[in-house]
Coordinates of C-alpha atoms and ligand atoms in Angstrom, one line a residue:
X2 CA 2.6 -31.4 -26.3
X3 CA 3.9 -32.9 -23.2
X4 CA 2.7 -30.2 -21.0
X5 CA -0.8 -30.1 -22.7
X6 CA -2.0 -32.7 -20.2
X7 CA -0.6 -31.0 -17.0
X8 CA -2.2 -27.6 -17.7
X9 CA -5.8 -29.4 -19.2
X10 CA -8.6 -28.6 -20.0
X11 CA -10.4 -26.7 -17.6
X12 CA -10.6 -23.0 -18.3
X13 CA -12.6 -21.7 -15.3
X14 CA -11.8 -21.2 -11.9
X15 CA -8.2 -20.4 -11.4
X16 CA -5.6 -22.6 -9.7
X17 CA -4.9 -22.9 -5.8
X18 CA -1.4 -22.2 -6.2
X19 CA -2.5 -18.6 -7.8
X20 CA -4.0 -17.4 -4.2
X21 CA -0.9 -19.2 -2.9
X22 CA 1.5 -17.2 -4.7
X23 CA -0.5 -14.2 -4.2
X24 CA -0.9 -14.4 -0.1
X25 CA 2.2 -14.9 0.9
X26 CA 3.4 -11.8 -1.3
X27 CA 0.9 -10.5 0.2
X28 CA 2.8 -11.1 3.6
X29 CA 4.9 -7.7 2.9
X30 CA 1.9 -5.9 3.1
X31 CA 1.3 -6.9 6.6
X32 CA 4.5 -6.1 7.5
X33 CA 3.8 -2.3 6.2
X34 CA 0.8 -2.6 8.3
X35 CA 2.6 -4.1 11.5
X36 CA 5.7 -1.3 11.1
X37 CA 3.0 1.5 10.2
X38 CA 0.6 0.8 13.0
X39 CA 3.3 0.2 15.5
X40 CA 3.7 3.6 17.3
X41 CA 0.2 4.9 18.1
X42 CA 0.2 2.0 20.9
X43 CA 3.9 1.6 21.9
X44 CA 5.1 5.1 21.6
X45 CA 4.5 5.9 25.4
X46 CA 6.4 2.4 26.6
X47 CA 9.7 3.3 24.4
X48 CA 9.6 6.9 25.8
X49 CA 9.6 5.7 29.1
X50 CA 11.8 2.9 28.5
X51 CA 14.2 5.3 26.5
X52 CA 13.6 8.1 28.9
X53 CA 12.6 10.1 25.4
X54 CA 10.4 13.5 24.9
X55 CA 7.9 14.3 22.8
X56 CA 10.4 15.3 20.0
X57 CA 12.3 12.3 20.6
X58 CA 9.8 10.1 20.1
X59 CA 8.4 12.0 16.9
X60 CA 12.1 11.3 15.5
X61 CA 12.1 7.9 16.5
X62 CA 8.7 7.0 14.7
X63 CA 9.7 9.2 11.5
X64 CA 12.7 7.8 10.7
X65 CA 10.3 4.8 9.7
X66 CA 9.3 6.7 6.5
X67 CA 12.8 8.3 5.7
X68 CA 13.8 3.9 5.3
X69 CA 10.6 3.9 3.4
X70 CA 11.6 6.8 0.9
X71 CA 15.7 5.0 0.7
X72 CA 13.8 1.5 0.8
X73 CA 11.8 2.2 -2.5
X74 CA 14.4 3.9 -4.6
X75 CA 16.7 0.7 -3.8
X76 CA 13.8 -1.6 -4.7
X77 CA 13.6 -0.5 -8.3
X78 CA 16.9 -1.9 -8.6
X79 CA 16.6 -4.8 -6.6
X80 CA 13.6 -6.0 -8.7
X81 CA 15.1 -5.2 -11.8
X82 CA 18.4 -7.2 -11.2
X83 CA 18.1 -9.5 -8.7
X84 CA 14.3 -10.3 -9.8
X85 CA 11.1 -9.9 -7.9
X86 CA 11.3 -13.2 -5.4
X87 CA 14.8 -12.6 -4.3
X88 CA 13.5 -8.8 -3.6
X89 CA 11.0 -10.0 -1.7
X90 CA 13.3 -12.3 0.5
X91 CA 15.8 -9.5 1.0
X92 CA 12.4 -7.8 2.1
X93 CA 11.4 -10.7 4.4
X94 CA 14.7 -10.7 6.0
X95 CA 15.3 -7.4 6.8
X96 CA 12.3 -7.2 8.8
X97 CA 12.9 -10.1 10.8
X98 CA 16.5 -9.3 11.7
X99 CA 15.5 -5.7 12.1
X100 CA 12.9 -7.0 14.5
X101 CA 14.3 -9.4 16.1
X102 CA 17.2 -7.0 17.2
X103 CA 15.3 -4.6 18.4
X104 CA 13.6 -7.1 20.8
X105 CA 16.9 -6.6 22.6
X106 CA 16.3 -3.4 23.3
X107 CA 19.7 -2.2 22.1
X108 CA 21.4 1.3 22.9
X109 CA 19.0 3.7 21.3
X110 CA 21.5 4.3 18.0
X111 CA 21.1 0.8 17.1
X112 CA 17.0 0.7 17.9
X113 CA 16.8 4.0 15.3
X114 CA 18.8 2.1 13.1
X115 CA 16.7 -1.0 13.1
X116 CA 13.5 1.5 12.6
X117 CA 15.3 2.8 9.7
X118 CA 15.8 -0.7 8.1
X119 CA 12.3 -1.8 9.1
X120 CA 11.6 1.4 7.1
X121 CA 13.5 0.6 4.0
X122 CA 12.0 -3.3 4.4
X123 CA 8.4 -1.7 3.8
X124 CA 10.0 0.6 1.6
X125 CA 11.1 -2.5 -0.6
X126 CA 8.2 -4.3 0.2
X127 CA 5.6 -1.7 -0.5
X128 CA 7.4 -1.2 -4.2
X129 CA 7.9 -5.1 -5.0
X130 CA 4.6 -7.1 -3.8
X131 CA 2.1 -4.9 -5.9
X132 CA 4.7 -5.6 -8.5
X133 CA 4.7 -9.2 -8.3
X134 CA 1.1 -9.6 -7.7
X135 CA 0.3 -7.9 -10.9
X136 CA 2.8 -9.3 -12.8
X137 CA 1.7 -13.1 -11.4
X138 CA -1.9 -13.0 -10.9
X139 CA -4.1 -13.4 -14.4
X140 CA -6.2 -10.3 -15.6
X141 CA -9.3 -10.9 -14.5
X142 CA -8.7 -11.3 -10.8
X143 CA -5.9 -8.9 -10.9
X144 CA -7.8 -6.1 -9.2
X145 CA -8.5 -8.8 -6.1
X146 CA -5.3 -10.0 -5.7
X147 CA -3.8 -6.7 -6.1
X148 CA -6.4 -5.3 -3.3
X149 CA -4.6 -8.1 -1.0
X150 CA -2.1 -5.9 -0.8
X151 CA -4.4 -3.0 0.9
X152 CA -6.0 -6.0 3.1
X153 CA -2.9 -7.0 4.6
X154 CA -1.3 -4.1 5.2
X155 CA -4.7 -2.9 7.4
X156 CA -4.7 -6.5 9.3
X157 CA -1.0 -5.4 9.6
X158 CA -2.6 -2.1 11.4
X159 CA -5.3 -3.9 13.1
X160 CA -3.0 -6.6 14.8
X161 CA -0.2 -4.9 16.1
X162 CA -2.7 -1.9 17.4
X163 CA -4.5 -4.6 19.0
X164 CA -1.4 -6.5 20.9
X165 CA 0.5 -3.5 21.3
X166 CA -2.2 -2.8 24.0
X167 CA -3.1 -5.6 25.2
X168 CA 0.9 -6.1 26.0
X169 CA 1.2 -2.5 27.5
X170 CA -1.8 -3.6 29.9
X171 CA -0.5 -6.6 30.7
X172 CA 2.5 -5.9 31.8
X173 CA 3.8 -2.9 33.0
X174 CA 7.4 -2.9 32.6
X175 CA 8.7 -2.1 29.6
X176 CA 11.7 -4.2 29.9
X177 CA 9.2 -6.9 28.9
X178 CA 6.4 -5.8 27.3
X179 CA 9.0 -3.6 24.4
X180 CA 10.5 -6.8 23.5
X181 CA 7.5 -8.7 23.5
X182 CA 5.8 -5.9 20.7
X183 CA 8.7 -6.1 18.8
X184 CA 8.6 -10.1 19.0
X185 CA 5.1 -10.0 17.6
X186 CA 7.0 -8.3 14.4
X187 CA 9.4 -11.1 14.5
X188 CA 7.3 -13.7 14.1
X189 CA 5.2 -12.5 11.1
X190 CA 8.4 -11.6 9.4
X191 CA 10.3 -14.9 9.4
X192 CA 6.7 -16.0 7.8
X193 CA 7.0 -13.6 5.3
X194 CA 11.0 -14.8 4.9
X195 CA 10.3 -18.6 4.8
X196 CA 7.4 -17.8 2.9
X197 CA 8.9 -16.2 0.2
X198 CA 11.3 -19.7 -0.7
X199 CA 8.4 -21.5 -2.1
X200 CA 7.0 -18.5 -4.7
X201 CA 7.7 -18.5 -8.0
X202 CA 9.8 -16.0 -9.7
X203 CA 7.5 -13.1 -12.0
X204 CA 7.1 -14.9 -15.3
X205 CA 7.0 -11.1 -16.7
X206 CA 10.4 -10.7 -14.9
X207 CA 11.4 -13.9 -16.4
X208 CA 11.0 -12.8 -19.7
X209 CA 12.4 -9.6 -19.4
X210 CA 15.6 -11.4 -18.7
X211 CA 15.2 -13.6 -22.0
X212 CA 14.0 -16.6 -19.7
X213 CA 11.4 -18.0 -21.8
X214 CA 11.6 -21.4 -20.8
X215 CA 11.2 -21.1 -16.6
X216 CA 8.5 -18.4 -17.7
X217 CA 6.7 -20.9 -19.7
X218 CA 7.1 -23.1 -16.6
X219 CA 5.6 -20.4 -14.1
X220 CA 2.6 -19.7 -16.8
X221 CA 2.0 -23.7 -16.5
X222 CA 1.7 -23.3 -12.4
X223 CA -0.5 -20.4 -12.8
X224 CA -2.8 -20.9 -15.4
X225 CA -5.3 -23.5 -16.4
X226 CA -4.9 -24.1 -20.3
X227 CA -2.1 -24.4 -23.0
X228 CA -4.0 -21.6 -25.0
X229 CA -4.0 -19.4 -21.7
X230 CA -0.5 -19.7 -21.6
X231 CA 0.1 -19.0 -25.4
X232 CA -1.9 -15.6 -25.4
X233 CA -0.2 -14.6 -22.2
X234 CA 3.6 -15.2 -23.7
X235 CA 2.4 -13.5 -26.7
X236 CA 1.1 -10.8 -25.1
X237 CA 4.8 -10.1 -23.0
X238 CA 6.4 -10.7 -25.5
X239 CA 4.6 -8.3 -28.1
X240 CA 5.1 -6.0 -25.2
X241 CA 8.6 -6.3 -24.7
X242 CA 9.3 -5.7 -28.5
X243 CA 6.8 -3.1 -29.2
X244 CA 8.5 0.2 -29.7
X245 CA 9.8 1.4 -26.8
X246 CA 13.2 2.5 -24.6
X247 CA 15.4 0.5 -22.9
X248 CA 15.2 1.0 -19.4
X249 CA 16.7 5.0 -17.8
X250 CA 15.9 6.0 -21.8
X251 CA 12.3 5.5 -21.0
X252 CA 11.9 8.5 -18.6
X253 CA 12.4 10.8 -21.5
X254 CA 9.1 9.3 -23.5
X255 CA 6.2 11.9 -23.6
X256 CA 4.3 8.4 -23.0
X257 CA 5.6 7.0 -19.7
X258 CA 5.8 10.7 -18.2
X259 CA 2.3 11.0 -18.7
X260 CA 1.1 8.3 -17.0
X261 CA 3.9 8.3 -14.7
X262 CA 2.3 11.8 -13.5
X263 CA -0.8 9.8 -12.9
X264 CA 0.8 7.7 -10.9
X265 CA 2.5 10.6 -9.1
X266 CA -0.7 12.4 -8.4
X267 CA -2.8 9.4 -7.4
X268 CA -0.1 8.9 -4.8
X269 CA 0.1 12.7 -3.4
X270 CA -3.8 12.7 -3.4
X271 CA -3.8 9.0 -1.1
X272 CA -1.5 10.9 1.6
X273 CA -3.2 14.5 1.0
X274 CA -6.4 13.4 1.9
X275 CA -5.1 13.0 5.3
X276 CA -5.3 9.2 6.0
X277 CA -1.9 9.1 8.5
X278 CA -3.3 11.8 10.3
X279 CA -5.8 9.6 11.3
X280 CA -4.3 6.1 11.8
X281 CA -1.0 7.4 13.7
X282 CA -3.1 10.2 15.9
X283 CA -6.3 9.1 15.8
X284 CA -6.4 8.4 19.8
X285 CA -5.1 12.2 19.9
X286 CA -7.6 13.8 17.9
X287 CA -10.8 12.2 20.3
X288 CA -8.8 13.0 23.2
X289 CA -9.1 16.5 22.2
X290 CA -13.3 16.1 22.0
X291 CA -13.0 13.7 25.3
X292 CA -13.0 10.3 23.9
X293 CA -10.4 8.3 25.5
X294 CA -10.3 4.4 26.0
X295 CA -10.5 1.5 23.7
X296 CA -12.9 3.3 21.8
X297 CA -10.0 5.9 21.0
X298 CA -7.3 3.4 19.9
X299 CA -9.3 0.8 18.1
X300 CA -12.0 2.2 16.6
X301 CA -10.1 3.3 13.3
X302 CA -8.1 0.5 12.7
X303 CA -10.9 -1.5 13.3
X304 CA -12.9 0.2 10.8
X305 CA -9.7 -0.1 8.2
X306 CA -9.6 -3.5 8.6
X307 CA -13.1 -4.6 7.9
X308 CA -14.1 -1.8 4.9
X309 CA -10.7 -3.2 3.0
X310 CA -13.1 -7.0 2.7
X311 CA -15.5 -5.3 0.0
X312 CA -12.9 -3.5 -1.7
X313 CA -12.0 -6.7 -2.8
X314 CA -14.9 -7.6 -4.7
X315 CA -16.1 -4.5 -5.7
X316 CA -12.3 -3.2 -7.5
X317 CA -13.5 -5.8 -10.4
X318 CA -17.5 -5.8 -10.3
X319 CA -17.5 -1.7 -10.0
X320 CA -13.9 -1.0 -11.0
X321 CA -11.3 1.7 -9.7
X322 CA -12.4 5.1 -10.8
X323 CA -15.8 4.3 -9.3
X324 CA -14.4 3.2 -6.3
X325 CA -12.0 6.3 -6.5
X326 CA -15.2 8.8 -6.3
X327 CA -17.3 7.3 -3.9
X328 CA -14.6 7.2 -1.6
X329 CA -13.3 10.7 -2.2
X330 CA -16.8 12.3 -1.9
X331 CA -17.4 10.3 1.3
X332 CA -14.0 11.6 3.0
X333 CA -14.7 15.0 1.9
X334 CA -17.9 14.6 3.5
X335 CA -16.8 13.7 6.8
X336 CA -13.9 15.8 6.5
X337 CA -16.2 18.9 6.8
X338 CA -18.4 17.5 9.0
X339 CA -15.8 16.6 11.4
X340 CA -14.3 20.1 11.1
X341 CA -17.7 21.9 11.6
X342 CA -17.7 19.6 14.6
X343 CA -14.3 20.6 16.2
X344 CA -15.3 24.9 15.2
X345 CA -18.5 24.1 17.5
X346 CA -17.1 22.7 20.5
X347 CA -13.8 25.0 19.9
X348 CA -14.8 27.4 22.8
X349 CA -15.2 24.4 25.3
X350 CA -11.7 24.5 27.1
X351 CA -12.1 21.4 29.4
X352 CA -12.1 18.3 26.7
X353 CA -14.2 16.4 29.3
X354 CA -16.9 18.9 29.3
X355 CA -17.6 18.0 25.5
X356 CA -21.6 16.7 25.3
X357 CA -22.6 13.8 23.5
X358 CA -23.6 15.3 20.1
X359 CA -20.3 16.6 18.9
X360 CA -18.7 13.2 20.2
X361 CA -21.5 11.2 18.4
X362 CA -20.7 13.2 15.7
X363 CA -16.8 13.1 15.6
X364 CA -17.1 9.1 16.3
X365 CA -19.2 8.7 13.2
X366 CA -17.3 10.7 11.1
X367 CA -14.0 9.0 12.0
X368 CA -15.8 6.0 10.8
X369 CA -17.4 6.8 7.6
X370 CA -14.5 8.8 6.9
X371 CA -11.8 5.3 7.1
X372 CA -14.7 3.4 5.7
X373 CA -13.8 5.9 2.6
X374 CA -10.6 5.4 2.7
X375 CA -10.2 1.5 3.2
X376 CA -13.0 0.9 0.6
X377 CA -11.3 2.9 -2.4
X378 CA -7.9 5.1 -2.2
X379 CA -6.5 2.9 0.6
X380 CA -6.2 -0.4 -2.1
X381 CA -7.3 1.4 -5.4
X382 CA -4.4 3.3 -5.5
X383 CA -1.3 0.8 -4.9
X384 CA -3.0 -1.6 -7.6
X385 CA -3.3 1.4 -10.7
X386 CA 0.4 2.0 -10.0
X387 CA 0.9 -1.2 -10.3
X388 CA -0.6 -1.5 -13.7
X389 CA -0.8 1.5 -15.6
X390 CA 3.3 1.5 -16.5
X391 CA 4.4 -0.5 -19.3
X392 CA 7.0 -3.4 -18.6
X393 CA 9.9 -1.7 -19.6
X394 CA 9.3 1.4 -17.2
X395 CA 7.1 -0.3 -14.1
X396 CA 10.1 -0.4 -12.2
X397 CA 11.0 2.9 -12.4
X398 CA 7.3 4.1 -12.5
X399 CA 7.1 2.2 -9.6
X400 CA 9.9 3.6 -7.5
X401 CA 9.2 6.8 -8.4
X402 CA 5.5 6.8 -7.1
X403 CA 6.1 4.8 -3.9
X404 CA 9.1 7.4 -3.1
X405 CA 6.3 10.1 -3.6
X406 CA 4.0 7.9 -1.3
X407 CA 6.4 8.2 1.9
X408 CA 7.4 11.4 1.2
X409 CA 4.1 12.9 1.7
X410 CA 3.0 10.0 4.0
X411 CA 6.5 11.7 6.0
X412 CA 4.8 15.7 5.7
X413 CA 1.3 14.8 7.1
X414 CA 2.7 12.7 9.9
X415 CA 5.2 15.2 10.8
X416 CA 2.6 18.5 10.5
X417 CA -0.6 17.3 10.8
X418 CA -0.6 17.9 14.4
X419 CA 1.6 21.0 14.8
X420 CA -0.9 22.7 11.8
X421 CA -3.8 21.8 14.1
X422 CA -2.1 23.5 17.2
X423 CA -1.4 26.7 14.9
X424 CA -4.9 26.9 13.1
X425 CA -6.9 25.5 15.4
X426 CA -8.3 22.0 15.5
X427 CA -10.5 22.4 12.6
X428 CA -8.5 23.7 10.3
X429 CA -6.6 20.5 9.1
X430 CA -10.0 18.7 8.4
X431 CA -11.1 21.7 5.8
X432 CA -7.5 21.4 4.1
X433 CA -7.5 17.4 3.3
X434 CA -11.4 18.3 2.4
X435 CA -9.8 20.7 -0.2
X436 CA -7.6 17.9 -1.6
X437 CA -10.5 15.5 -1.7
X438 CA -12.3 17.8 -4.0
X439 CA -9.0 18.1 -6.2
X440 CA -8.7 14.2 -5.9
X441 CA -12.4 14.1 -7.9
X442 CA -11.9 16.5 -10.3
X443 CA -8.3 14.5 -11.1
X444 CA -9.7 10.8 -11.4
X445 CA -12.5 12.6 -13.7
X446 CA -9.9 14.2 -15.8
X447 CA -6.8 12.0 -16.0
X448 CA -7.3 8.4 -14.5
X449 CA -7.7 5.2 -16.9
X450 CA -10.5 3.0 -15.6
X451 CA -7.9 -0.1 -15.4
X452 CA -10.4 -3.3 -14.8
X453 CA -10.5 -5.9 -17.0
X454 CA -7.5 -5.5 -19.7
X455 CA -4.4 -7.1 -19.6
X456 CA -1.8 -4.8 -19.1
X457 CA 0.0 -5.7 -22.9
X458 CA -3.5 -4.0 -24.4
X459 CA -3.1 -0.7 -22.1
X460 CA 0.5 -0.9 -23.1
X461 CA -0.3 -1.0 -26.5
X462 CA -2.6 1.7 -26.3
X463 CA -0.5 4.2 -24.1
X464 CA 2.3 3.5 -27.1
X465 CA -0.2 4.6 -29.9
X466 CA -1.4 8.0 -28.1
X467 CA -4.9 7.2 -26.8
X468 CA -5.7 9.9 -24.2
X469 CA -4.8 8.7 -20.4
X470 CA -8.7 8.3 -19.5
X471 CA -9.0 6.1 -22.3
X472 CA -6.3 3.7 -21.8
X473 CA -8.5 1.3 -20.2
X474 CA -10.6 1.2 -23.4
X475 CA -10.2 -1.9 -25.1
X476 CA -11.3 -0.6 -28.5
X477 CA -9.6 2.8 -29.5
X478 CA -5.8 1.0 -30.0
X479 CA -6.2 -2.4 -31.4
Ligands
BGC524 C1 -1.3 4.0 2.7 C2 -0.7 4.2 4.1 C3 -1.8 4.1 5.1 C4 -2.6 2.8 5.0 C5 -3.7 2.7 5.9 C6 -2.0 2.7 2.7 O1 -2.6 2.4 1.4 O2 -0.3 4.0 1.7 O3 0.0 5.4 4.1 O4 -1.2 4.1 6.4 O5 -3.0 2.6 3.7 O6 -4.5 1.6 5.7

């Protein structure tokens, strides 16, 4: 009963050290943001500085997501072995040294390496914080701390867009203003790095490794009342020895395929809607209709950035599949509209001769259509892969669905614009329309509505054959 006293009584309100915990996890998701964001505003001052071309530059930003592909299928391991702290150092420190040498503006071999390493850091990173945040946080604000995720990796966007060109207007020469973006980098990484000594290890993870005691320990930082810690142990534990197969065996259950294809999908339909096309070539796009300036390279991930803030609240009060629709229908929406918009002004030859409608137009679809994505598939998504997968599969689950994340993350980046050039400028924005209407009829069909259960009662409930849209029922299992 010693520890009765330290947990307490209080059973509302959660502790400090939860939102803690959760933000500097969360500090890997800025780093996807900082490394993702990085290139719209610096890719002209490494092409000079490198004296690259248009293709060389293209390979230099891409290898970023060929890291993230390597960087996933590693983490799965990582987290399983070395646990999910000790993944997320490996994380933090890749990124800074990766960084940090780059700042030196080595021979370019070495800078593609360090862009490949960056990539495999956000790689790791991407596949290990939602992990760890729903593993750590306690059900009911779950949702939120998992949407943290989705926050930071938009501030991630935001910020480096931001400095990138404010540095590249500052100072001219790339000889200092290269190391300077790559600094910026630096500094949030050794954050994350430092950072990452004072978390706790995944009491989940803990117990997966037979560690009952330090998970106990853990459950007493994070929680507020000996009985909250009881039902929580219980709950692992009745997970962990419910019927099930240990580890690789896992893949072959008719259970964890199925929702490991929602997982899948949910992933293919985030990147197929078309997101990257618009935060790596956004400034590309209104150049084509005319609109050049600040206006071009901060608008979207301004717009990102700030729609991410609801998401936060509204994952728990509306849930995910809700979020899922409104944000699909709205990109679809826009989609259209800003492909109407581009077949209208298509005979116009000379961008600048573009009149204000079409740019109104454009400008306010670009908006509502990022306000779409950063309110729902932008967070939604990373959190339901991190919770539909029961314990003894998330990793895998996990790996699998990021891989499938960069992969297609990789195709849109590296075709999006080259489709345009073929089929005419509208034509990309009436494909990832298609895809959003697929994307509805999906969520309707096959996604759990996730909010509010502990992951132990979906897991119960995916082992006794409730269908996949029902999961999230708390009745039909138990
Ligand atoms: C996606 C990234 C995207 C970012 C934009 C993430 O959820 O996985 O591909 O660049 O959102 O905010």
């Amino acid at each position: 009963m010693a520890h009765a006293g330290l947990v307490g009584a209080k059973s509302s309100g959660y502790k400090t050290i939860v939102y803690v915990i959760c933000s500097v996890a969360a500090l890997g998701g800025l780093l996807f943001g900082l490394d993702q964001g990085f290139i719209a505003n610096s890719l002209e001052t490494i092409q000079r500085h490198y004296q690259l071309g248009v293709q060389g530059g293209e390979h230099y930003s891409s290898i970023l997501a060929t890291g993230g592909i390597v960087g996933a299928l590693l983490a799965g391991l990582f987290a399983r072995f070395l646990g999910r702290k000790r993944s997320l150092l490996v994380a933090g420190f890749i990124f800074t040294a990766a960084s940090a040498l780059s700042a030196l503006l080595p021979p370019l071999p070495v800078l593609s390496a360090c862009r490949f390493a960056l990539g495999f850091g956000v790689g790791v990173a991407s596949f290990v914080v939602p992990l760890f945040l729903s593993e750590t946080a306690p059900a009911p604000i779950r949702g939120s701390m998992g949407t943290l995720f989705q926050l930071m990796i938009t501030i991630g966007i935001f910020l480096i867009s931001l400095t990138n060109v404010l540095i590249a207007r500052t100072f001219m020469n790339p000889v200092t203003s290269l190391p300077l973006m790559f600094l910026t980098i630096t500094l949030f990484a050794a954050l994350m790095f430092l950072g990452g000594f004072v978390l706790p290890e995944s009491p989940r993870w803990l117990m997966l490794k037979g560690r009952r005691e330090e998970a106990v320990a853990v459950l007493r930082r994070t929680l507020n009342t000996q009985h909250e810690i009881d039902v929580e142990i219980e709950e692992i534990e009745q997970a962990l020895h419910g019927p099930q197969g240990a580890g690789a065996v896992i893949v072959m259950r008719g259970y964890f395929i199925k929702v490991l294809m929602v997982g899948v999908l949910l992933q293919v339909f985030q990147q197929l809607v078309g997101i990257n096309m618009m935060i790596y070539y956004s400034p590309t796009i209104f150049g084509y209709a005319g609109i050049k300036g600040l206006l071009a390279t901060m608008t979207v991930p301004t717009v990102n950035m700030l729609f991410t803030f609801p998401a936060i609240r509204l994952v728990e009060k509306w849930g995910r599949k809700k979020l899922l629709y409104v944000g699909a229908i709205t990109m679809l929406v826009t989609m259209i509209a800003a492909g109407v918009t581009f077949q209208a002004v298509g005979s116009v030859s000379n961008p600048a001769m573009i009149g204000g409608t079409p740019k109104a137009v454009l400008l306010a679809s670009a908006i509502l259509y990022i306000f779409g994505f950063a309110v729902s598939w932008g967070p939604v998504v990373w959190l339901v892969c991190s919770e539909i997968f029961p314990l003894e599969g998330r990793e895998i689950g996990m790996t699998i669905t990021t891989m499938v994340n960069w992969t297609f993350a990789g195709l849109v980046m590296a075709n999006a614009l080259s489709f345009m050039q073929a089929h005419g400028n509208a034509s990309i924005f009436y494909v990832f329309a298609g895809f959003c209407v697929l994307a509805v009829a999906f969520v309707a069909l096959f996604v759990p509505e996730t909010k509010g259960i502990t992951l132990e009662e979906m897991e119960f409930n995916l082992k006794n054959g409730v269908r996949l849209r029902e999961l999230g029922n708390r009745e039909p299992g138990r």
